[in-house]
PDB file of C-alpha atoms in Angstrom:
ATOM      1  CA  MET A   1       5.424 -26.370   4.415  1.00 36.00           C
ATOM      2  CA  THR A   2       2.228 -25.599   2.536  1.00 37.00           C
ATOM      3  CA  THR A   3      -1.025 -23.871   3.305  1.00 41.00           C
ATOM      4  CA  PRO A   4      -4.386 -25.283   2.096  1.00 41.00           C
ATOM      5  CA  GLY A   5      -5.751 -23.443  -0.888  1.00 45.00           C
ATOM      6  CA  ALA A   6      -8.411 -23.915  -3.499  1.00 42.00           C
ATOM      7  CA  ALA A   7      -9.807 -27.268  -4.607  1.00 43.00           C
ATOM      8  CA  GLY A   8      -6.550 -29.023  -3.890  1.00 42.00           C
ATOM      9  CA  ARG A   9      -4.476 -25.918  -4.592  1.00 43.00           C
ATOM     10  CA  VAL A  10      -1.836 -25.145  -1.999  1.00 40.00           C
ATOM     11  CA  ALA A  11       0.752 -22.468  -1.515  1.00 38.00           C
ATOM     12  CA  PRO A  12       3.799 -23.469  -3.556  1.00 38.00           C
ATOM     13  CA  THR A  13       7.024 -25.086  -2.588  1.00 36.00           C
ATOM     14  CA  ARG A  14      10.249 -24.445  -4.470  1.00 35.00           C
ATOM     15  CA  ALA A  15       9.598 -27.598  -6.521  1.00 39.00           C
ATOM     16  CA  ASP A  16       6.276 -26.459  -7.991  1.00 47.00           C
ATOM     17  CA  PRO A  17       6.096 -27.518 -11.664  1.00 42.00           C
ATOM     18  CA  GLU A  18       4.254 -24.308 -12.587  1.00 52.00           C
ATOM     19  CA  LEU A  19       7.349 -22.239 -11.825  1.00 54.00           C
ATOM     20  CA  ALA A  20      10.569 -22.189 -13.798  1.00 51.00           C
ATOM     21  CA  PRO A  21      13.330 -24.174 -12.027  1.00 47.00           C
ATOM     22  CA  THR A  22      16.142 -22.432 -10.176  1.00 45.00           C
ATOM     23  CA  PHE A  23      19.629 -23.814  -9.562  1.00 44.00           C
ATOM     24  CA  SER A  24      22.561 -22.974  -7.318  1.00 48.00           C
ATOM     25  CA  VAL A  25      26.136 -23.604  -8.466  1.00 47.00           C
ATOM     26  CA  PRO A  26      29.577 -22.834  -7.024  1.00 53.00           C
ATOM     27  CA  PRO A  27      31.008 -19.488  -8.241  1.00 52.00           C
ATOM     28  CA  GLU A  28      33.900 -21.211 -10.016  1.00 48.00           C
ATOM     29  CA  MET A  29      31.408 -22.918 -12.365  1.00 44.00           C
ATOM     30  CA  LEU A  30      29.928 -19.672 -13.697  1.00 45.00           C
ATOM     31  CA  ASP A  31      32.448 -19.374 -16.545  1.00 48.00           C
ATOM     32  CA  ALA A  32      31.362 -22.781 -17.823  1.00 45.00           C
ATOM     33  CA  LEU A  33      27.682 -21.887 -17.999  1.00 44.00           C
ATOM     34  CA  GLY A  34      26.018 -20.814 -21.240  1.00 42.00           C
ATOM     35  CA  PRO A  35      22.568 -19.517 -22.131  1.00 41.00           C
ATOM     36  CA  PRO A  36      19.760 -22.079 -22.414  1.00 41.00           C
ATOM     37  CA  VAL A  37      18.936 -23.324 -25.899  1.00 36.00           C
ATOM     38  CA  ARG A  38      15.221 -22.782 -25.319  1.00 42.00           C
ATOM     39  CA  PRO A  39      13.126 -20.511 -23.081  1.00 41.00           C
ATOM     40  CA  ALA A  40      13.389 -21.559 -19.441  1.00 53.00           C
ATOM     41  CA  GLY A  41      10.766 -19.187 -18.101  1.00 83.00           C
ATOM     42  CA  VAL A  42       9.459 -15.646 -18.057  1.00 91.00           C
ATOM     43  CA  VAL A  43      10.419 -13.591 -15.025  1.00 92.00           C
ATOM     44  CA  LEU A  44       7.350 -11.817 -13.606  1.00 92.00           C
ATOM     45  CA  GLY A  45       8.865 -10.101 -10.599  1.00 93.00           C
ATOM     46  CA  ALA A  46       9.807 -10.847  -7.007  1.00 94.00           C
ATOM     47  CA  ASP A  47       8.089 -12.617  -4.127  1.00 92.00           C
ATOM     48  CA  PRO A  48       7.660 -10.991  -0.671  1.00 89.00           C
ATOM     49  CA  ASP A  49      11.174 -12.178   0.243  1.00 91.00           C
ATOM     50  CA  GLY A  50      12.659 -10.430  -2.774  1.00 91.00           C
ATOM     51  CA  GLU A  51      13.357 -13.694  -4.631  1.00 92.00           C
ATOM     52  CA  PRO A  52      12.764 -13.624  -8.413  1.00 92.00           C
ATOM     53  CA  VAL A  53       9.691 -15.482  -9.645  1.00 92.00           C
ATOM     54  CA  ALA A  54       9.518 -16.928 -13.154  1.00 92.00           C
ATOM     55  CA  VAL A  55       6.766 -18.936 -14.832  1.00 91.00           C
ATOM     56  CA  THR A  56       7.097 -21.419 -17.654  1.00 90.00           C
ATOM     57  CA  LEU A  57       4.581 -20.074 -20.167  1.00 91.00           C
ATOM     58  CA  VAL A  58       5.442 -22.343 -23.095  1.00 92.00           C
ATOM     59  CA  ARG A  59       5.543 -26.029 -22.244  1.00 91.00           C
ATOM     60  CA  PRO A  60       5.800 -29.371 -24.056  1.00 91.00           C
ATOM     61  CA  ALA A  61       2.000 -29.701 -24.000  1.00 91.00           C
ATOM     62  CA  PRO A  62      -0.490 -27.117 -25.350  1.00 92.00           C
ATOM     63  CA  THR A  63      -1.164 -24.638 -22.547  1.00 93.00           C
ATOM     64  CA  ARG A  64      -3.817 -22.079 -21.663  1.00 92.00           C
ATOM     65  CA  VAL A  65      -3.143 -19.053 -19.468  1.00 94.00           C
ATOM     66  CA  VAL A  66      -5.765 -16.530 -18.359  1.00 94.00           C
ATOM     67  CA  LEU A  67      -4.775 -13.010 -17.347  1.00 95.00           C
ATOM     68  CA  LEU A  68      -7.334 -11.217 -15.201  1.00 95.00           C
ATOM     69  CA  GLY A  69      -6.197  -7.639 -15.351  1.00 93.00           C
ATOM     70  CA  GLY A  70      -5.192  -4.756 -17.536  1.00 91.00           C
ATOM     71  CA  LEU A  71      -3.398  -4.130 -20.775  1.00 92.00           C
ATOM     72  CA  TYR A  72      -0.132  -3.169 -19.070  1.00 94.00           C
ATOM     73  CA  LEU A  73       0.427  -6.642 -17.610  1.00 95.00           C
ATOM     74  CA  ALA A  74      -0.651  -8.347 -20.838  1.00 95.00           C
ATOM     75  CA  ARG A  75       1.851  -6.345 -22.875  1.00 95.00           C
ATOM     76  CA  GLN A  76       4.618  -6.841 -20.307  1.00 95.00           C
ATOM     77  CA  VAL A  77       4.173 -10.619 -20.242  1.00 96.00           C
ATOM     78  CA  THR A  78       4.121 -10.734 -24.049  1.00 96.00           C
ATOM     79  CA  LEU A  79       7.221  -8.563 -24.319  1.00 94.00           C
ATOM     80  CA  ARG A  80       9.138 -10.724 -21.860  1.00 94.00           C
ATOM     81  CA  ALA A  81       8.050 -13.957 -23.555  1.00 94.00           C
ATOM     82  CA  VAL A  82       9.308 -12.642 -26.888  1.00 93.00           C
ATOM     83  CA  GLY A  83      12.550 -11.707 -25.159  1.00 90.00           C
ATOM     84  CA  THR A  84      13.111 -15.401 -24.310  1.00 90.00           C
ATOM     85  CA  GLY A  85      12.819 -16.409 -27.973  1.00 90.00           C
ATOM     86  CA  THR A  86       9.095 -17.141 -28.113  1.00 93.00           C
ATOM     87  CA  ARG A  87       7.243 -15.887 -31.183  1.00 93.00           C
ATOM     88  CA  GLY A  88       4.080 -13.905 -30.401  1.00 94.00           C
ATOM     89  CA  VAL A  89       0.741 -13.496 -32.186  1.00 94.00           C
ATOM     90  CA  VAL A  90      -1.683 -10.941 -30.718  1.00 94.00           C
ATOM     91  CA  VAL A  91      -5.326 -11.198 -31.798  1.00 92.00           C
ATOM     92  CA  THR A  92      -6.995  -7.915 -30.911  1.00 91.00           C
ATOM     93  CA  GLY A  93      -9.633  -5.448 -31.944  1.00 88.00           C
ATOM     94  CA  ARG A  94      -7.343  -2.552 -30.987  1.00 90.00           C
ATOM     95  CA  PRO A  95      -4.037  -3.082 -32.823  1.00 92.00           C
ATOM     96  CA  PRO A  96      -2.619   0.424 -32.155  1.00 93.00           C
ATOM     97  CA  VAL A  97      -2.288  -0.235 -28.419  1.00 92.00           C
ATOM     98  CA  TRP A  98       0.036  -3.167 -29.212  1.00 94.00           C
ATOM     99  CA  ASP A  99       2.291  -1.206 -31.570  1.00 92.00           C
ATOM    100  CA  ALA A 100       4.905  -0.559 -28.889  1.00 92.00           C
ATOM    101  CA  VAL A 101       5.284  -4.288 -28.197  1.00 93.00           C
ATOM    102  CA  ARG A 102       5.430  -5.105 -31.909  1.00 91.00           C
ATOM    103  CA  ARG A 103       8.113  -2.481 -32.534  1.00 89.00           C
ATOM    104  CA  ALA A 104      10.143  -3.638 -29.514  1.00 89.00           C
ATOM    105  CA  GLY A 105      10.068  -7.219 -30.805  1.00 81.00           C
ATOM    106  CA  ASP A 106      11.142  -6.233 -34.315  1.00 74.00           C
ATOM    107  CA  VAL A 107      14.529  -4.608 -33.776  1.00 62.00           C
ATOM    108  CA  SER A 108      14.691  -3.621 -37.437  1.00 57.00           C
ATOM    109  CA  ASP A 109      11.168  -2.143 -37.333  1.00 59.00           C
ATOM    110  CA  ALA A 110      10.897  -3.178 -40.986  1.00 57.00           C
ATOM    111  CA  LEU A 111       8.087  -5.752 -40.843  1.00 63.00           C
ATOM    112  CA  ASP A 112       4.350  -5.196 -41.059  1.00 65.00           C
ATOM    113  CA  ALA A 113       2.180  -5.863 -38.006  1.00 62.00           C
ATOM    114  CA  ASP A 114       0.741  -9.048 -39.540  1.00 66.00           C
ATOM    115  CA  ASP A 115       3.887 -10.285 -41.339  1.00 73.00           C
ATOM    116  CA  PRO A 116       4.368 -14.018 -40.578  1.00 75.00           C
ATOM    117  CA  ALA A 117       8.101 -13.391 -40.133  1.00 79.00           C
ATOM    118  CA  ALA A 118       7.604 -10.759 -37.428  1.00 85.00           C
ATOM    119  CA  PRO A 119       8.618 -11.721 -33.868  1.00 90.00           C
ATOM    120  CA  VAL A 120       5.270 -10.210 -32.776  1.00 93.00           C
ATOM    121  CA  ARG A 121       2.328 -10.283 -35.171  1.00 93.00           C
ATOM    122  CA  VAL A 122      -0.673  -8.090 -34.401  1.00 93.00           C
ATOM    123  CA  VAL A 123      -3.829  -9.253 -36.200  1.00 92.00           C
ATOM    124  CA  ARG A 124      -7.596  -8.843 -35.962  1.00 90.00           C
ATOM    125  CA  GLU A 125      -8.395 -12.499 -36.748  1.00 87.00           C
ATOM    126  CA  PRO A 126      -6.511 -15.667 -35.770  1.00 86.00           C
ATOM    127  CA  PRO A 127      -4.224 -16.629 -38.685  1.00 87.00           C
ATOM    128  CA  ALA A 128      -4.572 -20.018 -40.311  1.00 85.00           C
ATOM    129  CA  ASP A 129      -0.967 -21.055 -39.631  1.00 82.00           C
ATOM    130  CA  LEU A 130      -1.125 -21.288 -35.826  1.00 83.00           C
ATOM    131  CA  ALA A 131      -0.907 -25.081 -35.873  1.00 76.00           C
ATOM    132  CA  ALA A 132       2.166 -25.097 -38.131  1.00 78.00           C
ATOM    133  CA  GLY A 133       5.784 -25.197 -37.069  1.00 78.00           C
ATOM    134  CA  GLY A 134       7.379 -26.307 -33.847  1.00 83.00           C
ATOM    135  CA  GLU A 135       8.889 -23.115 -32.460  1.00 89.00           C
ATOM    136  CA  PRO A 136       7.627 -21.748 -29.120  1.00 93.00           C
ATOM    137  CA  LEU A 137       4.505 -19.687 -29.774  1.00 94.00           C
ATOM    138  CA  LEU A 138       2.396 -17.421 -27.547  1.00 95.00           C
ATOM    139  CA  VAL A 139      -1.037 -16.526 -28.945  1.00 94.00           C
ATOM    140  CA  VAL A 140      -2.597 -13.607 -27.070  1.00 94.00           C
ATOM    141  CA  TYR A 141      -6.343 -13.053 -27.277  1.00 92.00           C
ATOM    142  CA  ASP A 142      -6.976  -9.483 -26.172  1.00 90.00           C
ATOM    143  CA  ARG A 143     -10.564  -9.657 -24.979  1.00 77.00           C
ATOM    144  CA  GLY A 144     -10.466  -6.053 -23.823  1.00 61.00           C
ATOM    145  CA  ALA A 145     -11.896  -5.000 -27.170  1.00 46.00           C
ATOM    146  CA  THR A 146     -13.560  -6.963 -29.979  1.00 43.00           C
ATOM    147  CA  ALA A 147     -11.117  -9.791 -30.632  1.00 44.00           C
ATOM    148  CA  ARG A 148     -12.681 -13.200 -31.058  1.00 48.00           C
ATOM    149  CA  GLY A 149     -11.550 -16.209 -29.125  1.00 52.00           C
ATOM    150  CA  PRO A 150     -10.296 -17.944 -27.373  1.00 64.00           C
ATOM    151  CA  ALA A 151      -9.258 -20.900 -29.463  1.00 66.00           C
ATOM    152  CA  PRO A 152      -7.377 -23.617 -27.598  1.00 68.00           C
ATOM    153  CA  ALA A 153      -3.690 -24.141 -28.188  1.00 73.00           C
ATOM    154  CA  ARG A 154      -3.339 -26.478 -31.143  1.00 76.00           C
ATOM    155  CA  ARG A 155       0.095 -28.022 -30.765  1.00 86.00           C
ATOM    156  CA  PRO A 156       2.931 -28.637 -28.289  1.00 89.00           C
ATOM    157  CA  ARG A 157       4.977 -25.573 -27.280  1.00 92.00           C
ATOM    158  CA  GLN A 158       2.020 -23.325 -28.019  1.00 93.00           C
ATOM    159  CA  THR A 159       0.332 -21.282 -25.309  1.00 94.00           C
ATOM    160  CA  THR A 160      -2.946 -19.400 -25.502  1.00 93.00           C
ATOM    161  CA  LEU A 161      -3.011 -16.299 -23.281  1.00 94.00           C
ATOM    162  CA  VAL A 162      -6.516 -14.909 -22.805  1.00 93.00           C
ATOM    163  CA  VAL A 163      -6.663 -11.348 -21.477  1.00 93.00           C
ATOM    164  CA  LEU A 164      -9.855 -10.692 -19.500  1.00 91.00           C
ATOM    165  CA  PRO A 165     -10.394  -7.201 -18.050  1.00 90.00           C
ATOM    166  CA  SER A 166     -12.779  -8.535 -15.392  1.00 91.00           C
ATOM    167  CA  LEU A 167     -14.014 -11.746 -13.798  1.00 92.00           C
ATOM    168  CA  VAL A 168     -17.726 -12.264 -14.410  1.00 89.00           C
ATOM    169  CA  PRO A 169     -19.847 -15.452 -14.332  1.00 89.00           C
ATOM    170  CA  ALA A 170     -19.856 -15.623 -18.142  1.00 84.00           C
ATOM    171  CA  VAL A 171     -16.083 -16.217 -18.222  1.00 86.00           C
ATOM    172  CA  SER A 172     -15.696 -18.148 -14.970  1.00 87.00           C
ATOM    173  CA  ASP A 173     -15.529 -21.545 -16.694  1.00 86.00           C
ATOM    174  CA  LEU A 174     -12.848 -20.248 -19.043  1.00 85.00           C
ATOM    175  CA  ALA A 175     -10.785 -18.935 -16.134  1.00 88.00           C
ATOM    176  CA  ASP A 176     -11.218 -22.102 -14.080  1.00 90.00           C
ATOM    177  CA  ASP A 177     -10.099 -24.265 -17.004  1.00 88.00           C
ATOM    178  CA  ALA A 178      -6.762 -22.464 -17.364  1.00 91.00           C
ATOM    179  CA  ASP A 179      -3.456 -24.114 -16.548  1.00 93.00           C
ATOM    180  CA  LEU A 180      -2.245 -20.847 -15.036  1.00 95.00           C
ATOM    181  CA  VAL A 181      -4.038 -17.644 -13.982  1.00 96.00           C
ATOM    182  CA  LEU A 182      -2.361 -14.266 -13.493  1.00 97.00           C
ATOM    183  CA  ILE A 183      -4.551 -11.979 -11.374  1.00 97.00           C
ATOM    184  CA  GLN A 184      -4.268  -8.272 -10.736  1.00 97.00           C
ATOM    185  CA  ARG A 185      -6.339  -6.399  -8.138  1.00 97.00           C
ATOM    186  CA  LEU A 186     -10.049  -7.272  -8.347  1.00 97.00           C
ATOM    187  CA  PRO A 187     -13.074  -5.247  -7.216  1.00 97.00           C
ATOM    188  CA  PRO A 188     -14.776  -6.696  -4.118  1.00 97.00           C
ATOM    189  CA  HIS A 189     -17.532  -8.524  -6.025  1.00 97.00           C
ATOM    190  CA  GLU A 190     -15.022 -10.070  -8.444  1.00 96.00           C
ATOM    191  CA  ALA A 191     -12.747 -11.102  -5.580  1.00 98.00           C
ATOM    192  CA  GLU A 192     -15.707 -12.812  -3.919  1.00 97.00           C
ATOM    193  CA  LEU A 193     -16.468 -14.666  -7.160  1.00 96.00           C
ATOM    194  CA  ALA A 194     -12.820 -15.718  -7.420  1.00 97.00           C
ATOM    195  CA  GLY A 195     -12.946 -16.951  -3.840  1.00 97.00           C
ATOM    196  CA  ARG A 196     -15.944 -19.153  -4.611  1.00 96.00           C
ATOM    197  CA  LEU A 197     -14.606 -20.296  -7.978  1.00 95.00           C
ATOM    198  CA  TRP A 198     -11.232 -21.458  -6.658  1.00 96.00           C
ATOM    199  CA  ARG A 199     -12.325 -22.106  -3.046  1.00 95.00           C
ATOM    200  CA  LEU A 200      -9.827 -19.615  -1.710  1.00 97.00           C
ATOM    201  CA  THR A 201      -9.335 -18.885   1.954  1.00 97.00           C
ATOM    202  CA  PRO A 202     -10.651 -15.549   3.293  1.00 97.00           C
ATOM    203  CA  ALA A 203      -7.059 -14.279   3.497  1.00 97.00           C
ATOM    204  CA  MET A 204      -6.453 -15.138  -0.169  1.00 97.00           C
ATOM    205  CA  THR A 205      -9.682 -13.424  -1.209  1.00 98.00           C
ATOM    206  CA  GLU A 206      -8.696 -10.327   0.740  1.00 98.00           C
ATOM    207  CA  THR A 207      -5.316 -10.330  -0.992  1.00 98.00           C
ATOM    208  CA  LEU A 208      -7.046 -10.146  -4.383  1.00 98.00           C
ATOM    209  CA  ARG A 209      -9.007  -7.096  -3.203  1.00 97.00           C
ATOM    210  CA  THR A 210      -6.027  -5.207  -1.833  1.00 97.00           C
ATOM    211  CA  LEU A 211      -3.222  -5.815  -4.338  1.00 97.00           C
ATOM    212  CA  PRO A 212      -1.309  -2.646  -5.263  1.00 96.00           C
ATOM    213  CA  ASP A 213      -0.896  -1.664  -8.907  1.00 95.00           C
ATOM    214  CA  HIS A 214       2.412  -3.532  -9.061  1.00 95.00           C
ATOM    215  CA  GLY A 215       1.058  -6.660  -7.333  1.00 97.00           C
ATOM    216  CA  ILE A 216      -0.238  -9.863  -8.931  1.00 97.00           C
ATOM    217  CA  VAL A 217      -1.186 -13.351  -7.810  1.00 97.00           C
ATOM    218  CA  VAL A 218      -0.073 -16.408  -9.778  1.00 96.00           C
ATOM    219  CA  LEU A 219      -2.652 -19.179  -9.374  1.00 96.00           C
ATOM    220  CA  GLY A 220      -2.447 -22.730 -10.673  1.00 92.00           C
ATOM    221  CA  ARG A 221      -2.643 -26.341  -9.691  1.00 86.00           C
ATOM    222  CA  ASN A 222      -0.832 -26.608  -6.363  1.00 86.00           C
ATOM    223  CA  LEU A 223       0.211 -22.991  -6.738  1.00 91.00           C
ATOM    224  CA  TRP A 224      -0.575 -19.674  -5.078  1.00 94.00           C
ATOM    225  CA  ARG A 225       2.135 -17.038  -5.256  1.00 95.00           C
ATOM    226  CA  ARG A 226       1.987 -13.322  -4.459  1.00 96.00           C
ATOM    227  CA  VAL A 227       4.362 -11.423  -6.764  1.00 96.00           C
ATOM    228  CA  ASP A 228       5.473  -7.801  -7.096  1.00 96.00           C
ATOM    229  CA  LEU A 229       6.142  -6.745 -10.675  1.00 94.00           C
ATOM    230  CA  VAL A 230       9.649  -5.442 -11.250  1.00 90.00           C
ATOM    231  CA  THR A 231      10.007  -3.206 -14.295  1.00 89.00           C
ATOM    232  CA  GLY A 232      13.276  -1.957 -15.733  1.00 87.00           C
ATOM    233  CA  ALA A 233      13.947   1.407 -17.311  1.00 91.00           C
ATOM    234  CA  ARG A 234      13.749   0.058 -20.878  1.00 90.00           C
ATOM    235  CA  GLU A 235      10.369  -1.561 -20.244  1.00 91.00           C
ATOM    236  CA  THR A 236       9.096   1.635 -18.652  1.00 92.00           C
ATOM    237  CA  ALA A 237      10.154   3.545 -21.764  1.00 92.00           C
ATOM    238  CA  ILE A 238       8.154   1.108 -23.909  1.00 92.00           C
ATOM    239  CA  LEU A 239       5.108   0.504 -21.702  1.00 92.00           C
ATOM    240  CA  GLY A 240       4.979   3.463 -19.338  1.00 91.00           C
ATOM    241  CA  PRO A 241       4.585   3.170 -15.551  1.00 90.00           C
ATOM    242  CA  VAL A 242       3.075   0.084 -13.915  1.00 89.00           C
ATOM    243  CA  ARG A 243      -0.710   0.381 -13.618  1.00 88.00           C
ATOM    244  CA  ARG A 244      -3.730  -1.819 -12.983  1.00 88.00           C
ATOM    245  CA  GLY A 245      -6.024  -0.559 -15.737  1.00 78.00           C
ATOM    246  CA  ASP A 246      -5.571  -0.060 -19.469  1.00 74.00           C
TER     247      ASP A 246
END
C-alpha cells in the first residue's frame, strides 16, 4: 500500500528501484553464498521498523544525488560507498575536513590526497580524467565551502553527489533535478520550500522540520523513506558522533 506524495512520488514499496534489492534464502543455502562482484548498495541506516535501508548510489546510467545537510552525512555516505568498492573523488574548498575519509580509504596511508591511484582523492578542482575508465565512481562536490560544480556525471557507473548545506531558491532546480535526494533536518522556511518544490503532504513537510540529528529522509521518484542513521564504533572513531551540522 502506498501513500500519495510529491508530483507522482509515493511512499515506497519493497520493490522500489531506488533502493538496493533484498533477498531471503533458506539457512542451509548460506554456505553457498559469496560476496557480490560489484557494489549492491550503500546501507544508510534503519527504517522505523528497524529494517536496514540501502540505496544504490552507483547505477548503470550516470546518476546525480543531492545531499541537503551537513558534512557528517556527506562524509559517512562517501566512506560507505568506498567500502563497497566504489572509488571516490571529493572536490572541495576545504580539503582538511576530508582527511579522515581519505585516510580511512587508503589503508596504507601512503598516497597523496590527489593521487589518481588513491581510493579517495581530495582535490580543489575537478580532475580531467573523470570520464575515463569504467569502475564505479562517486564524485562529491562539497558546496559547503568554495568548490565549483556541479558537473553532471559523464559516464555510466558514475554518480555526482552534490552537498548543499541549505535549500534556497537558487539551488532548488538543482535539487529537483536529482535522481535521489538525502535530506537532514531543515529549518521551517526551508522545509516549506521543500514542501512546495516536491509537493509534499503537510505531514511530510513536518517530518523534515522535526528530524533528529540521526534522522534523514530519502526522496526520489516513487520514493519517500524515513531513515535513522546507524553508526558503528569504527565510523564514530573516524567521523565523531552523529550530528546535523558541520
